[in-house]
Amino acid sequence: MHSLRSLSVVLSLFTAPVLAAEPQAAPQAPTAEPEKPRCEHGVQKSLCARCNPKLAPVFKAKKDWCPEHARPESQCVLCNPELAKKGVK
Ligand SMILES: [Zn+2]
Ligand SMILES: [Zn+2]
């Protein structure tokens, strides 16, 4: 009798930490990419030169600029149609 009771105590010690850890799983985003806030242009908001005109000189300095469409070349879906697959508008 006594040994049976101590066995159940041991079992509860084993299972308790596992049960406590399970509900802590982070909510999974539907896409594989890490979640970053995107603006209406489909660009990472903090990097969108159309939302943040102050960024324009930064992109120009990096030679990442499309003068024809007044936006960074890396955000210019008109010059880089494959960007549309990433949701860039
Ligand atoms: Zn934008
Ligand atoms: Zn362009």
mmCIF file with all atom_site columns, C-alpha atoms and ligand atoms in Angstrom:
data_model
loop_
_atom_site.group_PDB
_atom_site.id
_atom_site.type_symbol
_atom_site.label_atom_id
_atom_site.label_alt_id
_atom_site.label_comp_id
_atom_site.label_asym_id
_atom_site.label_entity_id
_atom_site.label_seq_id
_atom_site.pdbx_PDB_ins_code
_atom_site.Cartn_x
_atom_site.Cartn_y
_atom_site.Cartn_z
_atom_site.occupancy
_atom_site.B_iso_or_equiv
_atom_site.pdbx_formal_charge
_atom_site.auth_seq_id
_atom_site.auth_comp_id
_atom_site.auth_asym_id
_atom_site.auth_atom_id
_atom_site.pdbx_PDB_model_num
ATOM   1  C  CA . MET A 1 1  ? 0.000  0.000  0.000   1.00 0.00 ? 1  MET A CA 1
ATOM   2  C  CA . HIS A 1 2  ? 2.662  2.411  1.047   1.00 0.00 ? 2  HIS A CA 1
ATOM   3  C  CA . SER A 1 3  ? 4.845  1.765  -1.974  1.00 0.00 ? 3  SER A CA 1
ATOM   4  C  CA . LEU A 1 4  ? 1.907  2.295  -4.353  1.00 0.00 ? 4  LEU A CA 1
ATOM   5  C  CA . ARG A 1 5  ? 1.232  5.744  -2.957  1.00 0.00 ? 5  ARG A CA 1
ATOM   6  C  CA . SER A 1 6  ? 4.845  6.849  -3.316  1.00 0.00 ? 6  SER A CA 1
ATOM   7  C  CA . LEU A 1 7  ? 4.807  5.633  -6.910  1.00 0.00 ? 7  LEU A CA 1
ATOM   8  C  CA . SER A 1 8  ? 1.911  7.956  -7.759  1.00 0.00 ? 8  SER A CA 1
ATOM   9  C  CA . VAL A 1 9  ? 3.779  10.875 -6.173  1.00 0.00 ? 9  VAL A CA 1
ATOM   10 C  CA . VAL A 1 10 ? 6.770  10.130 -8.360  1.00 0.00 ? 10 VAL A CA 1
ATOM   11 C  CA . LEU A 1 11 ? 4.559  9.936  -11.441 1.00 0.00 ? 11 LEU A CA 1
ATOM   12 C  CA . SER A 1 12 ? 2.919  13.291 -10.724 1.00 0.00 ? 12 SER A CA 1
ATOM   13 C  CA . LEU A 1 13 ? 6.349  14.854 -10.295 1.00 0.00 ? 13 LEU A CA 1
ATOM   14 C  CA . PHE A 1 14 ? 7.276  13.576 -13.734 1.00 0.00 ? 14 PHE A CA 1
ATOM   15 C  CA . THR A 1 15 ? 4.138  14.667 -15.568 1.00 0.00 ? 15 THR A CA 1
ATOM   16 C  CA . ALA A 1 16 ? 3.573  18.053 -13.918 1.00 0.00 ? 16 ALA A CA 1
ATOM   17 C  CA . PRO A 1 17 ? 6.367  20.031 -15.635 1.00 0.00 ? 17 PRO A CA 1
ATOM   18 C  CA . VAL A 1 18 ? 5.399  18.634 -19.044 1.00 0.00 ? 18 VAL A CA 1
ATOM   19 C  CA . LEU A 1 19 ? 1.769  19.679 -18.644 1.00 0.00 ? 19 LEU A CA 1
ATOM   20 C  CA . ALA A 1 20 ? 2.809  23.135 -17.441 1.00 0.00 ? 20 ALA A CA 1
ATOM   21 C  CA . ALA A 1 21 ? 5.042  23.715 -20.455 1.00 0.00 ? 21 ALA A CA 1
ATOM   22 C  CA . GLU A 1 22 ? 2.534  22.732 -23.127 1.00 0.00 ? 22 GLU A CA 1
ATOM   23 C  CA . PRO A 1 23 ? 0.073  25.672 -23.219 1.00 0.00 ? 23 PRO A CA 1
ATOM   24 C  CA . GLN A 1 24 ? 2.974  28.123 -23.517 1.00 0.00 ? 24 GLN A CA 1
ATOM   25 C  CA . ALA A 1 25 ? 3.490  27.368 -27.218 1.00 0.00 ? 25 ALA A CA 1
ATOM   26 C  CA . ALA A 1 26 ? 3.672  30.598 -29.194 1.00 0.00 ? 26 ALA A CA 1
ATOM   27 C  CA . PRO A 1 27 ? 0.897  31.208 -31.734 1.00 0.00 ? 27 PRO A CA 1
ATOM   28 C  CA . GLN A 1 28 ? 2.066  30.198 -35.175 1.00 0.00 ? 28 GLN A CA 1
ATOM   29 C  CA . ALA A 1 29 ? 1.866  32.692 -38.013 1.00 0.00 ? 29 ALA A CA 1
ATOM   30 C  CA . PRO A 1 30 ? 0.254  31.312 -41.175 1.00 0.00 ? 30 PRO A CA 1
ATOM   31 C  CA . THR A 1 31 ? 3.298  32.233 -43.272 1.00 0.00 ? 31 THR A CA 1
ATOM   32 C  CA . ALA A 1 32 ? 6.780  30.835 -42.809 1.00 0.00 ? 32 ALA A CA 1
ATOM   33 C  CA . GLU A 1 33 ? 8.340  34.294 -42.728 1.00 0.00 ? 33 GLU A CA 1
ATOM   34 C  CA . PRO A 1 34 ? 8.830  36.015 -39.390 1.00 0.00 ? 34 PRO A CA 1
ATOM   35 C  CA . GLU A 1 35 ? 6.017  38.418 -38.768 1.00 0.00 ? 35 GLU A CA 1
ATOM   36 C  CA . LYS A 1 36 ? 6.896  42.010 -39.578 1.00 0.00 ? 36 LYS A CA 1
ATOM   37 C  CA . PRO A 1 37 ? 4.353  44.790 -39.893 1.00 0.00 ? 37 PRO A CA 1
ATOM   38 C  CA . ARG A 1 38 ? 3.761  45.641 -43.533 1.00 0.00 ? 38 ARG A CA 1
ATOM   39 C  CA . CYS A 1 39 ? 2.407  48.869 -44.912 1.00 0.00 ? 39 CYS A CA 1
ATOM   40 C  CA . GLU A 1 40 ? -0.198 49.354 -47.632 1.00 0.00 ? 40 GLU A CA 1
ATOM   41 C  CA . HIS A 1 41 ? 2.599  48.917 -50.197 1.00 0.00 ? 41 HIS A CA 1
ATOM   42 C  CA . GLY A 1 42 ? 3.396  45.413 -48.996 1.00 0.00 ? 42 GLY A CA 1
ATOM   43 C  CA . VAL A 1 43 ? 6.811  46.533 -47.781 1.00 0.00 ? 43 VAL A CA 1
ATOM   44 C  CA . GLN A 1 44 ? 8.129  46.183 -44.273 1.00 0.00 ? 44 GLN A CA 1
ATOM   45 C  CA . LYS A 1 45 ? 6.686  49.342 -42.785 1.00 0.00 ? 45 LYS A CA 1
ATOM   46 C  CA . SER A 1 46 ? 9.867  50.641 -41.188 1.00 0.00 ? 46 SER A CA 1
ATOM   47 C  CA . LEU A 1 47 ? 11.674 50.281 -44.543 1.00 0.00 ? 47 LEU A CA 1
ATOM   48 C  CA . CYS A 1 48 ? 9.027  51.713 -46.886 1.00 0.00 ? 48 CYS A CA 1
ATOM   49 C  CA . ALA A 1 49 ? 10.377 54.832 -48.548 1.00 0.00 ? 49 ALA A CA 1
ATOM   50 C  CA . ARG A 1 50 ? 6.913  55.755 -49.791 1.00 0.00 ? 50 ARG A CA 1
ATOM   51 C  CA . CYS A 1 51 ? 5.540  55.757 -46.218 1.00 0.00 ? 51 CYS A CA 1
ATOM   52 C  CA . ASN A 1 52 ? 8.727  57.274 -44.821 1.00 0.00 ? 52 ASN A CA 1
ATOM   53 C  CA . PRO A 1 53 ? 10.024 59.850 -47.338 1.00 0.00 ? 53 PRO A CA 1
ATOM   54 C  CA . LYS A 1 54 ? 12.894 60.535 -44.960 1.00 0.00 ? 54 LYS A CA 1
ATOM   55 C  CA . LEU A 1 55 ? 14.298 57.151 -45.947 1.00 0.00 ? 55 LEU A CA 1
ATOM   56 C  CA . ALA A 1 56 ? 14.742 58.190 -49.584 1.00 0.00 ? 56 ALA A CA 1
ATOM   57 C  CA . PRO A 1 57 ? 18.244 59.687 -49.102 1.00 0.00 ? 57 PRO A CA 1
ATOM   58 C  CA . VAL A 1 58 ? 19.271 56.541 -47.230 1.00 0.00 ? 58 VAL A CA 1
ATOM   59 C  CA . PHE A 1 59 ? 18.300 54.299 -50.139 1.00 0.00 ? 59 PHE A CA 1
ATOM   60 C  CA . LYS A 1 60 ? 19.844 56.723 -52.630 1.00 0.00 ? 60 LYS A CA 1
ATOM   61 C  CA . ALA A 1 61 ? 23.093 56.593 -50.667 1.00 0.00 ? 61 ALA A CA 1
ATOM   62 C  CA . LYS A 1 62 ? 23.013 52.800 -50.898 1.00 0.00 ? 62 LYS A CA 1
ATOM   63 C  CA . LYS A 1 63 ? 22.501 53.037 -54.677 1.00 0.00 ? 63 LYS A CA 1
ATOM   64 C  CA . ASP A 1 64 ? 19.167 51.328 -54.113 1.00 0.00 ? 64 ASP A CA 1
ATOM   65 C  CA . TRP A 1 65 ? 16.929 53.828 -55.830 1.00 0.00 ? 65 TRP A CA 1
ATOM   66 C  CA . CYS A 1 66 ? 14.671 53.871 -58.867 1.00 0.00 ? 66 CYS A CA 1
ATOM   67 C  CA . PRO A 1 67 ? 14.500 57.501 -60.028 1.00 0.00 ? 67 PRO A CA 1
ATOM   68 C  CA . GLU A 1 68 ? 11.890 56.610 -62.630 1.00 0.00 ? 68 GLU A CA 1
ATOM   69 C  CA . HIS A 1 69 ? 9.363  55.484 -60.028 1.00 0.00 ? 69 HIS A CA 1
ATOM   70 C  CA . ALA A 1 70 ? 10.692 57.460 -57.031 1.00 0.00 ? 70 ALA A CA 1
ATOM   71 C  CA . ARG A 1 71 ? 11.136 54.492 -54.723 1.00 0.00 ? 71 ARG A CA 1
ATOM   72 C  CA . PRO A 1 72 ? 13.928 52.122 -53.778 1.00 0.00 ? 72 PRO A CA 1
ATOM   73 C  CA . GLU A 1 73 ? 14.834 49.732 -56.546 1.00 0.00 ? 73 GLU A CA 1
ATOM   74 C  CA . SER A 1 74 ? 14.420 46.888 -54.053 1.00 0.00 ? 74 SER A CA 1
ATOM   75 C  CA . GLN A 1 75 ? 10.814 48.035 -53.499 1.00 0.00 ? 75 GLN A CA 1
ATOM   76 C  CA . CYS A 1 76 ? 10.021 48.839 -57.132 1.00 0.00 ? 76 CYS A CA 1
ATOM   77 C  CA . VAL A 1 77 ? 7.591  46.221 -58.364 1.00 0.00 ? 77 VAL A CA 1
ATOM   78 C  CA . LEU A 1 78 ? 7.350  48.064 -61.688 1.00 0.00 ? 78 LEU A CA 1
ATOM   79 C  CA . CYS A 1 79 ? 11.010 47.308 -62.410 1.00 0.00 ? 79 CYS A CA 1
ATOM   80 C  CA . ASN A 1 80 ? 11.075 44.000 -60.513 1.00 0.00 ? 80 ASN A CA 1
ATOM   81 C  CA . PRO A 1 81 ? 7.787  42.181 -61.195 1.00 0.00 ? 81 PRO A CA 1
ATOM   82 C  CA . GLU A 1 82 ? 8.918  39.237 -59.054 1.00 0.00 ? 82 GLU A CA 1
ATOM   83 C  CA . LEU A 1 83 ? 8.430  41.504 -55.994 1.00 0.00 ? 83 LEU A CA 1
ATOM   84 C  CA . ALA A 1 84 ? 4.689  41.137 -56.536 1.00 0.00 ? 84 ALA A CA 1
ATOM   85 C  CA . LYS A 1 85 ? 4.994  37.554 -55.360 1.00 0.00 ? 85 LYS A CA 1
ATOM   86 C  CA . LYS A 1 86 ? 6.135  38.926 -52.014 1.00 0.00 ? 86 LYS A CA 1
ATOM   87 C  CA . GLY A 1 87 ? 3.071  41.169 -51.888 1.00 0.00 ? 87 GLY A CA 1
ATOM   88 C  CA . VAL A 1 88 ? 4.838  44.402 -52.860 1.00 0.00 ? 88 VAL A CA 1
ATOM   89 C  CA . LYS A 1 89 ? 2.539  46.878 -54.587 1.00 0.00 ? 89 LYS A CA 1
HETATM 90 ZN ZN . ZN  B 2 .  ? 4.404  51.985 -47.651 1.00 0.00 ? 1  ZN  B ZN 1
HETATM 91 ZN ZN . ZN  B 2 .  ? 11.224 51.356 -61.052 1.00 0.00 ? 2  ZN  B ZN 1
#
